[in-house]
Short mmCIF file of C-alpha atoms and ligand atoms in Angstrom, two decimals:
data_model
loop_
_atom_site.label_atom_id
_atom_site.label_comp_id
_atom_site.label_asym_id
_atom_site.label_seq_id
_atom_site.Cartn_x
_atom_site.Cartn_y
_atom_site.Cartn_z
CA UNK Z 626 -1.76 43.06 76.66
CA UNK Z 627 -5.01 43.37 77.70
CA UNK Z 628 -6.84 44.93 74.72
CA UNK Z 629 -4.63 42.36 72.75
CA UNK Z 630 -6.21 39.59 74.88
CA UNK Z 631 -9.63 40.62 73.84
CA UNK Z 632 -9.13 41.58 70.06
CA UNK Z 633 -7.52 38.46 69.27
CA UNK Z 634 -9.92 36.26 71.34
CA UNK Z 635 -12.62 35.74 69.11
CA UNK Z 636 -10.94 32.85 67.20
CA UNK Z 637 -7.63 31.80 69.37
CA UNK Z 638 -6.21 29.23 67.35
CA UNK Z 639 -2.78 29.73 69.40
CA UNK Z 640 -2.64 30.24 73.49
CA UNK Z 641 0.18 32.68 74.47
CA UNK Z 642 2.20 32.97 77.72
CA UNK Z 643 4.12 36.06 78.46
CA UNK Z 644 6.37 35.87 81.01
CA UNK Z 645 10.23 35.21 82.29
CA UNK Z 646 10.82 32.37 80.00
CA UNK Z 647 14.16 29.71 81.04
CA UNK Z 648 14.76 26.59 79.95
CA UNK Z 649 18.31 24.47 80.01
CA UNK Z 650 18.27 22.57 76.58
CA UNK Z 651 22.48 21.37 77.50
CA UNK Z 652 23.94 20.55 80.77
CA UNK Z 653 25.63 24.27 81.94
CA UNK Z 654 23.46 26.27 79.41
CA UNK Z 655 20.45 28.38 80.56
CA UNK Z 656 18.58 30.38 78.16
CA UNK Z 657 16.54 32.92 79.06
CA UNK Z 658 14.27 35.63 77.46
CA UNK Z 659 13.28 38.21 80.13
CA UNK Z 660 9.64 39.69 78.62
CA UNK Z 661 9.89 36.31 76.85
CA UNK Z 662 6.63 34.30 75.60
CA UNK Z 663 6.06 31.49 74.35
CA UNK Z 664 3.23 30.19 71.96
CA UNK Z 665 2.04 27.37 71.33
CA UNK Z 666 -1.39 25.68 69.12
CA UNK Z 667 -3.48 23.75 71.56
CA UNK Z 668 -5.01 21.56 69.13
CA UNK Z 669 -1.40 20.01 67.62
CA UNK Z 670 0.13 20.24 71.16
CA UNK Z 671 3.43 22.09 69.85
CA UNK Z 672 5.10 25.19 70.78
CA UNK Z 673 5.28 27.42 67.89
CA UNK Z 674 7.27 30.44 69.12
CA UNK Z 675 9.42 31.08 71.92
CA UNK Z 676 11.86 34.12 72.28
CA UNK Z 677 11.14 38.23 73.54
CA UNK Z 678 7.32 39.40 73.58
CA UNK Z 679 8.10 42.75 71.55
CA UNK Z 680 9.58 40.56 68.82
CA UNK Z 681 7.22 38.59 69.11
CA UNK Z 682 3.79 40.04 68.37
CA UNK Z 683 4.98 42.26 65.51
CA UNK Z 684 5.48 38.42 63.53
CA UNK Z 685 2.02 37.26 65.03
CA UNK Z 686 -0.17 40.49 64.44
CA UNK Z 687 -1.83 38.46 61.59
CA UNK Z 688 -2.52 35.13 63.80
CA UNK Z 689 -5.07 34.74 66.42
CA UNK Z 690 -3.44 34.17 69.81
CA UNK Z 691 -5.00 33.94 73.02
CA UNK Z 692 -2.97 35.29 75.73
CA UNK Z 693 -2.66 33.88 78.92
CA UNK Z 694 -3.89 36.44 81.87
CA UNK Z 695 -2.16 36.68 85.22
CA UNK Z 696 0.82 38.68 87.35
CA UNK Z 697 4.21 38.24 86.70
CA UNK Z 698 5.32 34.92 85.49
CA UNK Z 699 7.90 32.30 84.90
CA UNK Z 700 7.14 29.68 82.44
CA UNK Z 701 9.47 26.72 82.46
CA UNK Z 702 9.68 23.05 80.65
CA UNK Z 703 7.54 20.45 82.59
CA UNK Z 704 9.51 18.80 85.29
CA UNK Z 705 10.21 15.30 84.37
CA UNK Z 706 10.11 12.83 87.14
CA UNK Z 707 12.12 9.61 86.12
CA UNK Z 708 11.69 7.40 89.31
CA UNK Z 709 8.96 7.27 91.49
CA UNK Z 710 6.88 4.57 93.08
CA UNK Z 711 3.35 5.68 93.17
CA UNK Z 712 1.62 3.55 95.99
CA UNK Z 713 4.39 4.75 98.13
CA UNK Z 714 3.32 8.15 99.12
CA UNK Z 715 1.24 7.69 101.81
CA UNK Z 716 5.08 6.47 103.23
CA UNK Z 717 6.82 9.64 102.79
CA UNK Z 718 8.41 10.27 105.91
CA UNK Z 719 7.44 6.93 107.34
CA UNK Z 720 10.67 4.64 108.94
CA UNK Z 721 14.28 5.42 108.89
CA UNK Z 722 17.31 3.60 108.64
CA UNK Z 723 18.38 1.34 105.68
CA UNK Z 724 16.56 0.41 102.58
CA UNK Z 725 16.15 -3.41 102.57
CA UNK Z 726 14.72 -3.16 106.62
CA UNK Z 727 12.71 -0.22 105.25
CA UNK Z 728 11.30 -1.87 102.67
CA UNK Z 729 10.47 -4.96 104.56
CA UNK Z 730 8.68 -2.95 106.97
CA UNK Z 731 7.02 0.04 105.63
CA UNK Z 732 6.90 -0.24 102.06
CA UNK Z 733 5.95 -4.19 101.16
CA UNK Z 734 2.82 -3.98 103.55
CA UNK Z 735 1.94 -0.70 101.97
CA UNK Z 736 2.21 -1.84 98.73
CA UNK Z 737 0.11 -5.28 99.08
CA UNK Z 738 -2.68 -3.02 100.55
CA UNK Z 739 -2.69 -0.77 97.66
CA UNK Z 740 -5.47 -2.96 95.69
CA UNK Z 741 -7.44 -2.34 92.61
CA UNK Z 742 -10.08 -0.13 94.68
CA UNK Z 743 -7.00 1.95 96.50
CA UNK Z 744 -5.41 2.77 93.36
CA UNK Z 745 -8.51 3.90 91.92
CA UNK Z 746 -9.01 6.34 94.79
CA UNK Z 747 -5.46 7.58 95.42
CA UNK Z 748 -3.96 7.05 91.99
CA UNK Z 749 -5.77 10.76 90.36
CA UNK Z 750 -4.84 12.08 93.62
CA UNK Z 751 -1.23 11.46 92.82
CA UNK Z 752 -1.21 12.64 89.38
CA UNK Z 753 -2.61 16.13 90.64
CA UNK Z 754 0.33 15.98 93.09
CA UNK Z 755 2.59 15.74 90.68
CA UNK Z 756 1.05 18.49 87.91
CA UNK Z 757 0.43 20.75 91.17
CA UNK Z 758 3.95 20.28 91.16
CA UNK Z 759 5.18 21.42 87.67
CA UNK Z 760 6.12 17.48 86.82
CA UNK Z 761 4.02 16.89 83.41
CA UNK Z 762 6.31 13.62 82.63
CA UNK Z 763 7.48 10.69 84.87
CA UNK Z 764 8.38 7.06 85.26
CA UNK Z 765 6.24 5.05 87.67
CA UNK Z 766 6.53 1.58 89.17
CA UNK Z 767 3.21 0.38 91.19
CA UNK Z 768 2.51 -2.75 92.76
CA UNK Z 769 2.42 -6.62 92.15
CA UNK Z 770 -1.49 -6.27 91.33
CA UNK Z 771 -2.36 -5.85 87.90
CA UNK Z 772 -5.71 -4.70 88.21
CA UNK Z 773 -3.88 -1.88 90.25
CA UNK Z 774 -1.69 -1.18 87.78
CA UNK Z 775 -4.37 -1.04 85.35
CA UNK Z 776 -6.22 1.79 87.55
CA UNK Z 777 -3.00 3.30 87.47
CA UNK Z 778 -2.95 3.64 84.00
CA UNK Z 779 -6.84 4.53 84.17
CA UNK Z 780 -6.41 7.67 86.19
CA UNK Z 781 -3.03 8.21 84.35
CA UNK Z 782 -5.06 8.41 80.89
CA UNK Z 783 -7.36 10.70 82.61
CA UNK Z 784 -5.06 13.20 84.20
CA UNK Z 785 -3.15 14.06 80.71
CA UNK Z 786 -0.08 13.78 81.98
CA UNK Z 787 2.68 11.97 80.23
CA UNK Z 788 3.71 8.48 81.92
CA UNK Z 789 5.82 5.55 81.82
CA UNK Z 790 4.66 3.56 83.91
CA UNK Z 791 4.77 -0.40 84.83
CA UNK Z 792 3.24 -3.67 87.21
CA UNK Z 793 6.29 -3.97 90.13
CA UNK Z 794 7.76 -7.27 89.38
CA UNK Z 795 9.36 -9.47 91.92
CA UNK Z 796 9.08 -13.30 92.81
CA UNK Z 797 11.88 -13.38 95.43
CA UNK Z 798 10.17 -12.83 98.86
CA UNK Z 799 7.20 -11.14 97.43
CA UNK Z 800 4.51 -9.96 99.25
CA UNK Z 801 1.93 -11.34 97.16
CA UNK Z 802 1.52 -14.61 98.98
CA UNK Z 803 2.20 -17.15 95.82
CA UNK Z 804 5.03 -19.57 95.43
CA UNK Z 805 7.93 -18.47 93.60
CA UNK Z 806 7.44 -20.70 90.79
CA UNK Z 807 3.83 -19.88 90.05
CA UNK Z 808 4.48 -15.98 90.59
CA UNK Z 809 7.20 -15.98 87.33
CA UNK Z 810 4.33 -17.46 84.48
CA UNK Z 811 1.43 -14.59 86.01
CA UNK Z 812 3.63 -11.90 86.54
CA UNK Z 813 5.22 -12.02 82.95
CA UNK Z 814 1.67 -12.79 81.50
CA UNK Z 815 -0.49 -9.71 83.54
CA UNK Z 816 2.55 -7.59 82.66
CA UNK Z 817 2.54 -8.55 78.71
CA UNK Z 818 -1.20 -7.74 79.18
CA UNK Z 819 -1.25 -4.41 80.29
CA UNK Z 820 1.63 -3.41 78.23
CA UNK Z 821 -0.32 -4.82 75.11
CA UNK Z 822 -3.23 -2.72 76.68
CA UNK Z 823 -0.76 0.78 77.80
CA UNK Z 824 1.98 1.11 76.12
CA UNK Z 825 1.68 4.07 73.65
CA UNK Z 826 -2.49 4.34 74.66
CA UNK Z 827 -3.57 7.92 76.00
CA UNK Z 828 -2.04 9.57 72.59
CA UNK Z 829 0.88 8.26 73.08
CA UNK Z 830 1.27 9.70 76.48
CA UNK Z 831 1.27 6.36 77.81
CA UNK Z 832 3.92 4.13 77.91
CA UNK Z 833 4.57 0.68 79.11
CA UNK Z 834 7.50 0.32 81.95
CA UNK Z 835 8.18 -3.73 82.39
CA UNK Z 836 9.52 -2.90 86.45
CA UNK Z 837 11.48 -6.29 87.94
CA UNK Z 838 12.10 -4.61 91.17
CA UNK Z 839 15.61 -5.45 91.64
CA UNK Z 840 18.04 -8.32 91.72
CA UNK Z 841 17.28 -8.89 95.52
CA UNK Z 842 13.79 -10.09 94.74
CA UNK Z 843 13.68 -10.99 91.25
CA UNK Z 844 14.89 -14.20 89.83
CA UNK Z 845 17.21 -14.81 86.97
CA UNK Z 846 14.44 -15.80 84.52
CA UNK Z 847 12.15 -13.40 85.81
CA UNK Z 848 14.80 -10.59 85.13
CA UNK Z 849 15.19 -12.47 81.73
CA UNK Z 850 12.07 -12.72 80.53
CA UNK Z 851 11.03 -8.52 81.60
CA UNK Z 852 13.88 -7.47 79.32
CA UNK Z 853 12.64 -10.03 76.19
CA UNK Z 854 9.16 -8.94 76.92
CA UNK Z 855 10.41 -5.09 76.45
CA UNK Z 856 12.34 -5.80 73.50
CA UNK Z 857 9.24 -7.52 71.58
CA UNK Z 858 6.76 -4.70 72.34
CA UNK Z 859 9.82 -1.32 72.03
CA UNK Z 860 8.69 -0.85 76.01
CA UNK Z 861 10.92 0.26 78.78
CA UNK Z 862 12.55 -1.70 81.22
CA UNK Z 863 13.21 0.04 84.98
CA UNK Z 864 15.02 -1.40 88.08
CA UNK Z 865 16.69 -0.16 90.63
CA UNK Z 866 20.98 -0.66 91.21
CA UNK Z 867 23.67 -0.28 93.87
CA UNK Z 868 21.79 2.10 96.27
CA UNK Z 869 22.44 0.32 99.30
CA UNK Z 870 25.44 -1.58 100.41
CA UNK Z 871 23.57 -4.32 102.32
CA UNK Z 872 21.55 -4.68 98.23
CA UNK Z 873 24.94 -4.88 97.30
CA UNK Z 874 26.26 -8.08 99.64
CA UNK Z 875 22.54 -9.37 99.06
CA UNK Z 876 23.36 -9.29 95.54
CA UNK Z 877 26.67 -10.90 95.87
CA UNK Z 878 25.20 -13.21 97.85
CA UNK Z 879 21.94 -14.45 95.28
CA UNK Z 880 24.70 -14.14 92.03
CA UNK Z 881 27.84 -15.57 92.90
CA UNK Z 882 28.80 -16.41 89.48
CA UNK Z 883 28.28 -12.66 88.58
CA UNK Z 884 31.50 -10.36 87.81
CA UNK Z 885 29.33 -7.55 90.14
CA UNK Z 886 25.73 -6.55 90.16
CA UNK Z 887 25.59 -4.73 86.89
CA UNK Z 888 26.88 -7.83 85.34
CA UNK Z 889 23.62 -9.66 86.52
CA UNK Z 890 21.37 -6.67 84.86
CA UNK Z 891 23.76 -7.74 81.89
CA UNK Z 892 23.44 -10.93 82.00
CA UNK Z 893 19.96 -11.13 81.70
CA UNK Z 894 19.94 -8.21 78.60
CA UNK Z 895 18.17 -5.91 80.94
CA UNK Z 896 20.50 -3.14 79.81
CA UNK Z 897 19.51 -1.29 76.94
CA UNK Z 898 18.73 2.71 75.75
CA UNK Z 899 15.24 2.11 77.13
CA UNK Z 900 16.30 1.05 80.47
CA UNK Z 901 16.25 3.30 83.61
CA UNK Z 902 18.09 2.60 86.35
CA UNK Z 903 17.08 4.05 89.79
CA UNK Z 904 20.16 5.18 92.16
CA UNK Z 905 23.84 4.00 90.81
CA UNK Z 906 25.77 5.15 93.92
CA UNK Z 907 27.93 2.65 94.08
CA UNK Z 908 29.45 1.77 91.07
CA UNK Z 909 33.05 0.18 90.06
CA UNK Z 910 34.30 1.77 86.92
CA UNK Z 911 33.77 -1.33 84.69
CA UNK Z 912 29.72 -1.04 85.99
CA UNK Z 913 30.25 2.63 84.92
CA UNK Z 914 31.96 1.51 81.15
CA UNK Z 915 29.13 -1.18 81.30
CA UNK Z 916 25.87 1.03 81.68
CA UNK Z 917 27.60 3.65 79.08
CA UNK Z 918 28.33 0.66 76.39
CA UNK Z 919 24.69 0.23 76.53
CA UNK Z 920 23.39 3.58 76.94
CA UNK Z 921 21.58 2.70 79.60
CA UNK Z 922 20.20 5.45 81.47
CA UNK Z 923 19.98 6.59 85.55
CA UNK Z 924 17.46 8.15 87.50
CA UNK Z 925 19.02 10.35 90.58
CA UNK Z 926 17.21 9.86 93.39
CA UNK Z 927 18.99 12.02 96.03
CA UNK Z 928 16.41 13.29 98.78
CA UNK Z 929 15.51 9.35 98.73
CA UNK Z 930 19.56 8.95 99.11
CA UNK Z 931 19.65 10.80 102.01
CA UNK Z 932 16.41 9.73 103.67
CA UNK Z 933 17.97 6.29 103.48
CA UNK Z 934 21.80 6.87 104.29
CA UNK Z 935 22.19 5.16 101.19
CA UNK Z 936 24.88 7.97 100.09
CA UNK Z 937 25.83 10.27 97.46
CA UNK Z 938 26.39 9.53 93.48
CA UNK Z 939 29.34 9.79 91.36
CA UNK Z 940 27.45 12.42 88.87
CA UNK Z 941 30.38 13.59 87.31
CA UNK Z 942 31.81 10.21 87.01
CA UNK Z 943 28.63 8.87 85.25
CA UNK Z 944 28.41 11.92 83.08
CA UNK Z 945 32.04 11.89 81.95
CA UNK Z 946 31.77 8.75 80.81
CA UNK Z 947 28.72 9.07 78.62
CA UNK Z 948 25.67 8.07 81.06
CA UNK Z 949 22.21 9.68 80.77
CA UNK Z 950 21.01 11.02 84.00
CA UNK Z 951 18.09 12.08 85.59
CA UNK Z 952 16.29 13.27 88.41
CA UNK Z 953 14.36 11.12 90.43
CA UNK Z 954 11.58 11.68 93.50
CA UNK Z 955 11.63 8.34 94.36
CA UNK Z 956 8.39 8.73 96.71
CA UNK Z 957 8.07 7.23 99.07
CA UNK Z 958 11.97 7.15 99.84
CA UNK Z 959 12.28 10.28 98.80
CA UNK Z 960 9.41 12.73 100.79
CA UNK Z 961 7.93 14.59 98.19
CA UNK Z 962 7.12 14.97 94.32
CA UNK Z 963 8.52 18.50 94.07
CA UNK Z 964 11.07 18.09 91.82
CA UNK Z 965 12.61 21.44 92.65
CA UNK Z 966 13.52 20.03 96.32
CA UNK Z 967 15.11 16.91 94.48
CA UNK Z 968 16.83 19.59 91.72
CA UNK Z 969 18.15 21.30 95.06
CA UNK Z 970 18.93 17.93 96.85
CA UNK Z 971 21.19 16.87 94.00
CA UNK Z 972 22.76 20.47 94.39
CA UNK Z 973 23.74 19.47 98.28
CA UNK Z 974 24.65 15.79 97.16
CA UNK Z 975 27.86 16.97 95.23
CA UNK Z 976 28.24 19.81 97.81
CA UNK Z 977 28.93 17.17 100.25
CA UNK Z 978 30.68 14.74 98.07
CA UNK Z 979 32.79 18.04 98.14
CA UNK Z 980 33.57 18.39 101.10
CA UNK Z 981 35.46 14.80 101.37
CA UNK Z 982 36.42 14.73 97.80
CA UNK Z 983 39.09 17.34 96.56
CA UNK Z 984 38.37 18.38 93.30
CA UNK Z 985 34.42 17.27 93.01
CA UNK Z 986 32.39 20.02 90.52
CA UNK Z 987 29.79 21.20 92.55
CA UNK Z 988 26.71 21.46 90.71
CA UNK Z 989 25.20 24.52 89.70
CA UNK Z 990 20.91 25.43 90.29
CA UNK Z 991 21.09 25.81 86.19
CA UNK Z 992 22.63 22.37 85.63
CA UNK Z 993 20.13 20.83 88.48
CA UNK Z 994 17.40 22.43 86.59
CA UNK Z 995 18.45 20.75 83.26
CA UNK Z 996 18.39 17.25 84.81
CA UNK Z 997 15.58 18.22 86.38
CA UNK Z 998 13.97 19.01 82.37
CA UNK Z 999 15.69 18.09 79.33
CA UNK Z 1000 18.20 15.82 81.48
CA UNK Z 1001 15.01 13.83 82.00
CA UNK Z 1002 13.75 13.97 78.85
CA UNK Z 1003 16.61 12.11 77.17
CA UNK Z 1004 16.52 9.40 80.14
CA UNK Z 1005 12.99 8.30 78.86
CA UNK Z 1006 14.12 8.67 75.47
CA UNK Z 1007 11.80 11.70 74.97
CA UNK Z 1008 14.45 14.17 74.88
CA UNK Z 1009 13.31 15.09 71.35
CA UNK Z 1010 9.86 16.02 72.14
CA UNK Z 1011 9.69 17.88 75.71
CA UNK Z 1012 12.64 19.02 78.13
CA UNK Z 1013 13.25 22.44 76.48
CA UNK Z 1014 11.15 25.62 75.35
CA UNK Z 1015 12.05 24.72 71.79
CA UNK Z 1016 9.71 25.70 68.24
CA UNK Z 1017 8.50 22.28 67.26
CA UNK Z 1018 8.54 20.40 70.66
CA UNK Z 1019 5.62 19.12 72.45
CA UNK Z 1020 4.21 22.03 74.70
CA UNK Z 1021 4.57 20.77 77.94
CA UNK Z 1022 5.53 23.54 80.05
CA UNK Z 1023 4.98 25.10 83.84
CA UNK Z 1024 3.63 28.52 84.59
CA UNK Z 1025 5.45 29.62 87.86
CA UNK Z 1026 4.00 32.57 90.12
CA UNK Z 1027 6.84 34.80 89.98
CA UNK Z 1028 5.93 36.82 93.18
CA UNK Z 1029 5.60 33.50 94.99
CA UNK Z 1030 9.24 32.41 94.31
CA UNK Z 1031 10.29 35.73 96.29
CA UNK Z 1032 10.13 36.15 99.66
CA UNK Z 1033 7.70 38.52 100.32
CA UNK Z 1034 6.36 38.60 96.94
CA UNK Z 1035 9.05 41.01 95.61
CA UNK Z 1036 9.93 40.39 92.09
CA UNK Z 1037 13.55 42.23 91.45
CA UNK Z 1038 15.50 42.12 88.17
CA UNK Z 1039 17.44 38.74 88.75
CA UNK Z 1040 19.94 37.38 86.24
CA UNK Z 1041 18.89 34.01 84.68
CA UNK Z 1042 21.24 32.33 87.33
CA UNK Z 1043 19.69 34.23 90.18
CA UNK Z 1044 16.52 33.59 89.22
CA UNK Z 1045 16.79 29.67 88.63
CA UNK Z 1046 18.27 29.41 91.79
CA UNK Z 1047 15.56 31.02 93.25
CA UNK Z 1048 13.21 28.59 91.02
CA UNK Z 1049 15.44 25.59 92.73
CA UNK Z 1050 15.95 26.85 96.32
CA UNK Z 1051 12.42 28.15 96.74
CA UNK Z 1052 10.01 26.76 94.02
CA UNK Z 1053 7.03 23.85 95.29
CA UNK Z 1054 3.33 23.82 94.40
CA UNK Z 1055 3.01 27.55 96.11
CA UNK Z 1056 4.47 28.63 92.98
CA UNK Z 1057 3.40 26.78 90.44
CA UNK Z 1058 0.12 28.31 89.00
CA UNK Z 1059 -0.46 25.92 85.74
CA UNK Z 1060 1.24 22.81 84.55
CA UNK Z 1061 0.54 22.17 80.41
CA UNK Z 1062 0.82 18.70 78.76
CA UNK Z 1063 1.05 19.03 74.80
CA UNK Z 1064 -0.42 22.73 75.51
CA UNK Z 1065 -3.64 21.20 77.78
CA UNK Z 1066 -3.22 22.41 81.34
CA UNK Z 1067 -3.58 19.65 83.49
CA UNK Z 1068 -3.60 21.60 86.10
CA UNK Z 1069 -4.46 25.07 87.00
CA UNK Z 1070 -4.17 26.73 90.39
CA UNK Z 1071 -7.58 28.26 91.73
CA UNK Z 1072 -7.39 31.84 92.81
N1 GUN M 1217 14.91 -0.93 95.74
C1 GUN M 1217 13.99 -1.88 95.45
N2 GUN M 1217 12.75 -1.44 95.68
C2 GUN M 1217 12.88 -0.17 96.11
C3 GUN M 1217 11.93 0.81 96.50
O1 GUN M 1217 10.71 0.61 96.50
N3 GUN M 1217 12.44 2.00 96.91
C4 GUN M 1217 13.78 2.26 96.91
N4 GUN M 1217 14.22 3.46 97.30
N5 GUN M 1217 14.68 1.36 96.55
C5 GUN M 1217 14.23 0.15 96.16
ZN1 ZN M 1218 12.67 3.39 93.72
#
């Protein structure tokens, strides 16, 4: 490989990885090449081969491919991230108990001091969390502020990751220290302004998120006029639903007239394929029937679920009936960006459910690891363009330090189901030694 590395080096037009490759491209299907590589052109940003090494290079002796140098390694899709709040982090950890008390006291206060000049300091600090990570793609909320938000997007642009990303809406006991009434006309207006600026800048990287917070803070029009104002620019819409019961009866309480709390999402056409809905724990099955007749999506958010007591979802449920799901951090609720700890928390979520429920599917580390990827993917509609190792996608993709996913650095011969569990139950930033967005690392581990 060596002499290989050096002969073809003079005019790489293609960078090469050899390693374990895995990727989950269907829910319950891992595929797995064990002296795999993949191959991809750096200046397009697509993957160009993927499949054995020894295959491999006999097809590529006539093209110029750099090969990547380093020990054994595991090269995955990106993690995708679909819920996270990124002024939240410095609260990992911070409070306990139940989310609306939580978010009264920790998170609102955190959030309104999370200015212009904060974001610009901590925001590239949280992008390099989350590429230290392996997560290349994820959907942000941030604060009230929009010069914030616009740092945000700033340091977003300059990290090279890929984010969807949007100003927190909420003029329903905000923490921004307007009335009500004055709050709806700004908030609609500094959000149409930065999606205008965001959505689809960076390359496209960049997308717009319009973010009403949920239905316990957000009026009717407010919710009404996000979901218009995503529907005349093709943005996103995110919110969070039924993660709490005490949300729930607050909801109940604010919408009388509603048939349940989906039916106020409804009701003001939040619900749509570009919506992404953090949590879903507690749904009826007409909610259920409801999200899937829109093809709305849901971001998972179990280490969050726990930290809160807020409980455990349905997944089967929601997947049997059509629903797009994917895996959320949900920092600050949830304690950390490694997506592998949420990939195993959602593995202990339907253990549980398990245990009390007769006849729940636990879920396996492969099908974890798929929401975790191409899962997603498909939740922010990008499912054809990352999620999977696949000729023709976007090269985002994670270099994992094989010896650091075993404990004491010994590698073994592990099946493609022993060793994504061992990515799941053990994988974190110690193993992650390069994260690529559209085959740029954005992040490379220093030795
Ligand atoms: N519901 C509304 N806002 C939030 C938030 O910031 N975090 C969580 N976990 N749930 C929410
Ligand atoms: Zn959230």
């Amino acid at each position: 490989m060596d002499d290989l590395t050096h002969e073809l080096k003079a005019d790489a037009g293609l960078i090469g990885i050899r390693g374990e490759v895995l990727d989950a491209p269907r829910f319950g299907e891992l595929r797995f090449w064990k002296d795999g590589a993949v191959v991809f052109d750096p200046r397009r940003g697509i993957i160009t081969e993927v499949g054995e090494y020894r295959v491999m290079i006999q097809n590529l002796e006539a093209k110029a491919v750099q090969w990547r140098a380093g020990g054994p390694a595991v090269i995955c899709p990106g993690l995708v991230d679909t819920h996270a709040h990124l002024p939240q982090y410095p609260a990992s950890g911070c409070g306990q108990g139940e989310l609306l008390p939580w978010l009264e006291g920790h998170i609102f206060p955190l959030e309104q001091a999370f200015t212009a000049e904060r974001s610009e300091q901590d925001s590239p600090r949280f992008f390099r969390e989350l590429a230290r990570n392996g997560t290349t793609t994820a959907g942000l909320y941030t604060t009230i502020y929009e010069d914030s938000c616009d740092a945000a997007f700033r340091a977003a642009e300059r990290s090279g990751l890929r984010i969807t990303m949007g100003k927190m809406m909420m003029d329903v006991g905000s923490y921004g220290g307007l009335a009500p009434e004055k709050i709806l006309a700004l908030s609609l207006e500094q959000s149409e302004r930065l999606c205008q600026r965001w959505h689809g800048a960076g390359g496209g990287l960049l997308r717009y998120a319009f973010s009403p917070r949920f239905a316990v803070s957000c009026s009717a029009a407010m919710m009404r006029g996000a979901a218009a104002m995503a529907q005349k620019y093709g943005a996103f819409t995110q919110t969070h639903l039924a993660e709490n019961s005490g949300e729930i009866e607050r909801v109940k309480e604010r919408f009388p007239e509603a048939k349940d709390y989906t039916d106020v999402y409804a009701g003001c056409g939040l619900l749509g394929p570009r919506t992404v809905l953090g949590h879903c724990l507690h749904l009826s099955d007409r909610e259920v029937a409801v999200l899937a007749g829109k093809d709305a999506a849901v971001a998972h958010c179990p280490t969050a679920n726990f930290f809160l007591n807020s409980g455990l979802l349905p997944l089967a449920r929601l997947r049997a009936a059509g629903v797009r799901v994917g895996l959320g951090s949900d920092v600050g609720a949830g304690p950390e960006v490694n997506l592998w700890q949420v990939m195993r928390s959602a593995m202990d979520a339907q253990k549980a459910r398990s245990f009390y429920e007769p006849g729940t599917k636990q879920l396996s580390a492969a099908e974890a690891f798929h929401l975790g990827t191409q899962g997603g993917a498909e939740v922010l509609g990008l499912g054809d363009v990352v999620g999977s190792l696949t000729a023709g996608k976007e090269a985002d993709l994670v270099v994992l330090d094989r010896a650091a996913l075993s404990p004491y650095g010994e590698p073994g011969d592990l099946k493609p189901e022993e060793l994504i569990t061992l990515c799941v139950y053990r994988g974190g930033p110690q193993a992650v030694q390069a994260s690529y967005v559209r085959g740029r690392a954005v992040y490379e581990r220093e030795v």
